Amino acid sequence: MPETVEQKINSLEKKIENLQNQRKDRLSMVIFSNDLDKILAALIIAVGAAAMDTEVKLFFTFWAISALRDKNKNAKGKDMKSRMFGAMLPHGTNQLKLSKMNMEGLGKDMVRGLMKKKNISSPEELLATAGELGVEINICEMSMGLMGFSKKEIIDYPNLGYCGVATFLADAGESSMQLFI
Amino acid sequence: MPETVEQKINSLEKKIENLQNQRKDRLSMVIFSNDLDKILAALIIAVGAAAMDTEVKLFFTFWAISALRDKNKNAKGKDMKSRMFGAMLPHGTNQLKLSKMNMEGLGKDMVRGLMKKKNISSPEELLATAGELGVEINICEMSMGLMGFSKKEIIDYPNLGYCGVATFLADAGESSMQLFI
Amino acid sequence: MPETVEQKINSLEKKIENLQNQRKDRLSMVIFSNDLDKILAALIIAVGAAAMDTEVKLFFTFWAISALRDKNKNAKGKDMKSRMFGAMLPHGTNQLKLSKMNMEGLGKDMVRGLMKKKNISSPEELLATAGELGVEINICEMSMGLMGFSKKEIIDYPNLGYCGVATFLADAGESSMQLFI
């Protein structure tokens, strides 16, 4: 039975819809590093995209999770190895170091000072703005365990969840942009 | 001569087909670093994607190639500079260091210990799984020369080839996801 | 009023055109690092893509901008903090270091020596080729200020501009490929 013109048009319409769903105006970003400079770059890109009404999904993994620790929250009941490892990692954005020229914190302080002078938002302010603009933060559950972090020590953020690599991949596969930082 | 409805529908069909071919359910990843943590992240993402039936093509370049060296294979007949450089680079995943907190191998051993405890696969196991799931490994031919590596010292892997940046770009341009790690 | 076949076909045509415009044969690359090895990788990928007639847009930000400084140009009239910071950063590709095994410049010289021997273009040659092939270089304006760089000290390049993260995102959102290096 040959297809009618109507049927053909309907089938094309469906294919086009599929293509539209396969690539959404969305930025999926893996944030892996906890270098102050890279966290800054990632947050500036994220906030910039959200301000342009692009959907933004951040996937914090490995070292980067330490940027989301709240130094005023306490995580008790960890085993010793996790506690040791966790103690050596930064507690929040305020303790992050530069990837280069950190010079025992001097370079970091210079960058933070220059940022203030040039009216560039600090990582703390960028995180707050990201939250207001609806940027989604997903934390890699496996890395939480590996780094010995507890959910109790993670910052309060309006749109924060925990997931695995499969969720990231499903989201990223539909995104118009993906970056690994 | 005006187009008939049939002709118009055929032309639309062709354009849709082109769009479908231009973006395949495929992850193209440049793996540049040989940090243990980054190799781990790359392999976890690769295996995760392959498990979701996404086609995965890895492009190992520069330092990352040292993660694919088999320490039990010997590469003879190199010139001295290449031999020196090669001797200083890791021989396989087992000799990779962390990008941070390596602490003369202590941090590396802690991470490996924690991974075992949390039942996370080692890089060696991830590579084996990647091979079983059909993940393609392409090694940058130019970097092989630059790093002074010989094909004789590369691990056995079911789906391994050598290529240039043009092959990576042709593959990546059609992929729904690209990452540089 | 029901749509005629003609109207339906026109509407499908428009949707297809939108899809075509949403994903151009274009590589958008954030270059963040100023490690010699990463700058090399980025330029090799950029030149490779341009040689394949893919549109290439590079977005130099943070440390990477130091790779675009011309050591023969002088930037006067900076405030002291910016001058100090700028003095410590590399002046152009010739002063870049390796991310690993730099060994006080020995590793860097070995890599440069091996590159010459293997007939691989130097970063300086790659930049020149990139310019000839129409690769676009955009420099992050905010980072210029943060790093204390002046436009007067940036190399001459045929297709160079200054912009913000919004321009990068608008370009990248339409690109078939995005990478962060």
PDB file of C-alpha atoms in Angstrom, chain C residues 43-163:
ATOM      1  CA  LEU C  43      47.090  24.570  17.475  1.00  0.00           C
ATOM      2  CA  ILE C  44      47.548  21.212  15.739  1.00  0.00           C
ATOM      3  CA  ILE C  45      43.817  20.505  16.133  1.00  0.00           C
ATOM      4  CA  ALA C  46      42.939  24.041  14.959  1.00  0.00           C
ATOM      5  CA  VAL C  47      45.178  23.932  11.881  1.00  0.00           C
ATOM      6  CA  GLY C  48      44.021  20.401  11.078  1.00  0.00           C
ATOM      7  CA  ALA C  49      40.378  21.454  11.190  1.00  0.00           C
ATOM      8  CA  ALA C  50      40.988  24.586   9.123  1.00  0.00           C
ATOM      9  CA  ALA C  51      42.821  22.492   6.520  1.00  0.00           C
ATOM     10  CA  MET C  52      39.642  20.373   6.281  1.00  0.00           C
ATOM     11  CA  ASP C  53      37.636  23.545   5.584  1.00  0.00           C
ATOM     12  CA  THR C  54      36.005  23.512   9.001  1.00  0.00           C
ATOM     13  CA  GLU C  55      35.500  26.994  10.399  1.00  0.00           C
ATOM     14  CA  VAL C  56      37.705  27.430  13.475  1.00  0.00           C
ATOM     15  CA  LYS C  57      37.164  29.895  16.300  1.00  0.00           C
ATOM     16  CA  LEU C  58      39.671  29.971  19.144  1.00  0.00           C
ATOM     17  CA  PHE C  59      38.852  31.681  22.404  1.00  0.00           C
ATOM     18  CA  PHE C  60      42.041  32.450  24.368  1.00  0.00           C
ATOM     19  CA  THR C  61      41.409  33.021  28.049  1.00  0.00           C
ATOM     20  CA  PHE C  62      43.326  33.254  31.332  1.00  0.00           C
ATOM     21  CA  TRP C  63      46.916  31.882  31.165  1.00  0.00           C
ATOM     22  CA  ALA C  64      46.699  31.039  27.465  1.00  0.00           C
ATOM     23  CA  ILE C  65      46.737  34.712  26.521  1.00  0.00           C
ATOM     24  CA  SER C  66      50.390  34.830  27.536  1.00  0.00           C
ATOM     25  CA  ALA C  67      51.134  32.632  24.516  1.00  0.00           C
ATOM     26  CA  LEU C  68      49.952  35.497  22.321  1.00  0.00           C
ATOM     27  CA  ARG C  69      52.248  38.145  23.800  1.00  0.00           C
ATOM     28  CA  ASP C  70      54.917  39.556  21.537  1.00  0.00           C
ATOM     29  CA  LYS C  71      58.172  39.767  23.470  1.00  0.00           C
ATOM     30  CA  ASN C  72      59.344  42.587  21.209  1.00  0.00           C
ATOM     31  CA  LYS C  73      56.372  44.770  22.002  1.00  0.00           C
ATOM     32  CA  ASN C  74      56.340  46.831  25.140  1.00  0.00           C
ATOM     33  CA  ALA C  75      53.296  47.604  27.235  1.00  0.00           C
ATOM     34  CA  LYS C  76      53.741  50.733  29.232  1.00  0.00           C
ATOM     35  CA  GLY C  77      51.460  52.548  31.620  1.00  0.00           C
ATOM     36  CA  LYS C  78      50.275  49.563  33.653  1.00  0.00           C
ATOM     37  CA  ASP C  79      49.620  49.700  37.378  1.00  0.00           C
ATOM     38  CA  MET C  80      52.199  47.959  39.540  1.00  0.00           C
ATOM     39  CA  LYS C  81      50.252  44.799  40.434  1.00  0.00           C
ATOM     40  CA  SER C  82      49.469  44.125  36.776  1.00  0.00           C
ATOM     41  CA  ARG C  83      53.082  44.809  35.842  1.00  0.00           C
ATOM     42  CA  MET C  84      54.361  42.362  38.444  1.00  0.00           C
ATOM     43  CA  PHE C  85      51.934  39.635  37.431  1.00  0.00           C
ATOM     44  CA  GLY C  86      52.619  40.232  33.746  1.00  0.00           C
ATOM     45  CA  ALA C  87      56.362  40.109  34.264  1.00  0.00           C
ATOM     46  CA  MET C  88      56.101  36.624  35.728  1.00  0.00           C
ATOM     47  CA  LEU C  89      54.044  35.221  32.863  1.00  0.00           C
ATOM     48  CA  PRO C  90      55.540  33.994  29.581  1.00  0.00           C
ATOM     49  CA  HIS C  91      56.016  36.433  26.714  1.00  0.00           C
ATOM     50  CA  GLY C  92      54.864  34.393  23.720  1.00  0.00           C
ATOM     51  CA  THR C  93      55.049  30.766  22.664  1.00  0.00           C
ATOM     52  CA  ASN C  94      58.819  30.710  22.870  1.00  0.00           C
ATOM     53  CA  GLN C  95      58.741  30.993  26.652  1.00  0.00           C
ATOM     54  CA  LEU C  96      56.052  28.387  27.325  1.00  0.00           C
ATOM     55  CA  LYS C  97      56.877  25.421  29.534  1.00  0.00           C
ATOM     56  CA  LEU C  98      55.754  21.816  29.425  1.00  0.00           C
ATOM     57  CA  SER C  99      52.973  20.772  31.837  1.00  0.00           C
ATOM     58  CA  LYS C 100      55.121  17.775  32.837  1.00  0.00           C
ATOM     59  CA  MET C 101      58.807  16.932  32.819  1.00  0.00           C
ATOM     60  CA  ASN C 102      59.761  20.496  32.080  1.00  0.00           C
ATOM     61  CA  MET C 103      62.914  19.882  34.155  1.00  0.00           C
ATOM     62  CA  GLU C 104      64.066  23.494  34.175  1.00  0.00           C
ATOM     63  CA  GLY C 105      63.551  23.731  30.439  1.00  0.00           C
ATOM     64  CA  LEU C 106      65.431  20.546  29.547  1.00  0.00           C
ATOM     65  CA  GLY C 107      62.232  18.636  28.751  1.00  0.00           C
ATOM     66  CA  LYS C 108      60.937  21.596  26.786  1.00  0.00           C
ATOM     67  CA  ASP C 109      64.137  21.725  24.740  1.00  0.00           C
ATOM     68  CA  MET C 110      63.985  17.961  24.179  1.00  0.00           C
ATOM     69  CA  VAL C 111      60.412  18.225  22.896  1.00  0.00           C
ATOM     70  CA  ARG C 112      61.315  21.162  20.650  1.00  0.00           C
ATOM     71  CA  GLY C 113      64.382  19.233  19.418  1.00  0.00           C
ATOM     72  CA  LEU C 114      62.367  16.085  18.716  1.00  0.00           C
ATOM     73  CA  MET C 115      59.723  18.165  16.928  1.00  0.00           C
ATOM     74  CA  LYS C 116      62.342  19.652  14.630  1.00  0.00           C
ATOM     75  CA  LYS C 117      63.810  16.220  13.936  1.00  0.00           C
ATOM     76  CA  LYS C 118      60.379  14.733  13.153  1.00  0.00           C
ATOM     77  CA  ASN C 119      59.467  17.738  10.971  1.00  0.00           C
ATOM     78  CA  ILE C 120      56.610  18.826  13.236  1.00  0.00           C
ATOM     79  CA  SER C 121      55.807  22.539  13.019  1.00  0.00           C
ATOM     80  CA  SER C 122      56.721  24.726  15.980  1.00  0.00           C
ATOM     81  CA  PRO C 123      53.984  26.682  17.770  1.00  0.00           C
ATOM     82  CA  GLU C 124      55.203  29.822  15.988  1.00  0.00           C
ATOM     83  CA  GLU C 125      54.858  28.139  12.585  1.00  0.00           C
ATOM     84  CA  LEU C 126      51.475  26.698  13.541  1.00  0.00           C
ATOM     85  CA  LEU C 127      50.194  30.151  14.523  1.00  0.00           C
ATOM     86  CA  ALA C 128      51.343  31.544  11.169  1.00  0.00           C
ATOM     87  CA  THR C 129      49.616  28.714   9.293  1.00  0.00           C
ATOM     88  CA  ALA C 130      46.482  29.187  11.384  1.00  0.00           C
ATOM     89  CA  GLY C 131      46.440  32.835  10.358  1.00  0.00           C
ATOM     90  CA  GLU C 132      46.813  31.932   6.682  1.00  0.00           C
ATOM     91  CA  LEU C 133      43.997  29.378   6.891  1.00  0.00           C
ATOM     92  CA  GLY C 134      41.632  31.891   8.423  1.00  0.00           C
ATOM     93  CA  VAL C 135      41.518  30.523  11.959  1.00  0.00           C
ATOM     94  CA  GLU C 136      39.866  33.190  14.109  1.00  0.00           C
ATOM     95  CA  ILE C 137      41.499  34.143  17.408  1.00  0.00           C
ATOM     96  CA  ASN C 138      39.331  35.788  20.021  1.00  0.00           C
ATOM     97  CA  ILE C 139      40.850  36.972  23.272  1.00  0.00           C
ATOM     98  CA  CYS C 140      38.785  37.111  26.441  1.00  0.00           C
ATOM     99  CA  GLU C 141      38.559  40.781  27.344  1.00  0.00           C
ATOM    100  CA  MET C 142      37.945  40.143  31.039  1.00  0.00           C
ATOM    101  CA  SER C 143      41.058  37.969  31.285  1.00  0.00           C
ATOM    102  CA  MET C 144      43.133  40.686  29.588  1.00  0.00           C
ATOM    103  CA  GLY C 145      42.288  42.946  32.508  1.00  0.00           C
ATOM    104  CA  LEU C 146      42.725  40.241  35.106  1.00  0.00           C
ATOM    105  CA  MET C 147      46.142  39.204  33.818  1.00  0.00           C
ATOM    106  CA  GLY C 148      47.130  42.829  33.457  1.00  0.00           C
ATOM    107  CA  PHE C 149      47.817  42.532  29.736  1.00  0.00           C
ATOM    108  CA  SER C 150      47.545  45.402  27.288  1.00  0.00           C
ATOM    109  CA  LYS C 151      46.414  45.072  23.662  1.00  0.00           C
ATOM    110  CA  LYS C 152      49.679  46.786  22.696  1.00  0.00           C
ATOM    111  CA  GLU C 153      51.685  43.709  23.688  1.00  0.00           C
ATOM    112  CA  ILE C 154      49.664  41.146  21.691  1.00  0.00           C
ATOM    113  CA  ILE C 155      51.143  39.608  18.534  1.00  0.00           C
ATOM    114  CA  ASP C 156      50.126  40.724  15.059  1.00  0.00           C
ATOM    115  CA  TYR C 157      47.654  38.177  13.685  1.00  0.00           C
ATOM    116  CA  PRO C 158      45.368  38.587  10.673  1.00  0.00           C
ATOM    117  CA  ASN C 159      42.114  37.564  12.306  1.00  0.00           C
ATOM    118  CA  LEU C 160      42.279  38.659  15.929  1.00  0.00           C
ATOM    119  CA  GLY C 161      39.605  40.215  18.081  1.00  0.00           C
ATOM    120  CA  TYR C 162      38.572  40.766  21.693  1.00  0.00           C
ATOM    121  CA  CYS C 163      35.297  39.591  23.141  1.00  0.00           C
TER     122      CYS C 163
END
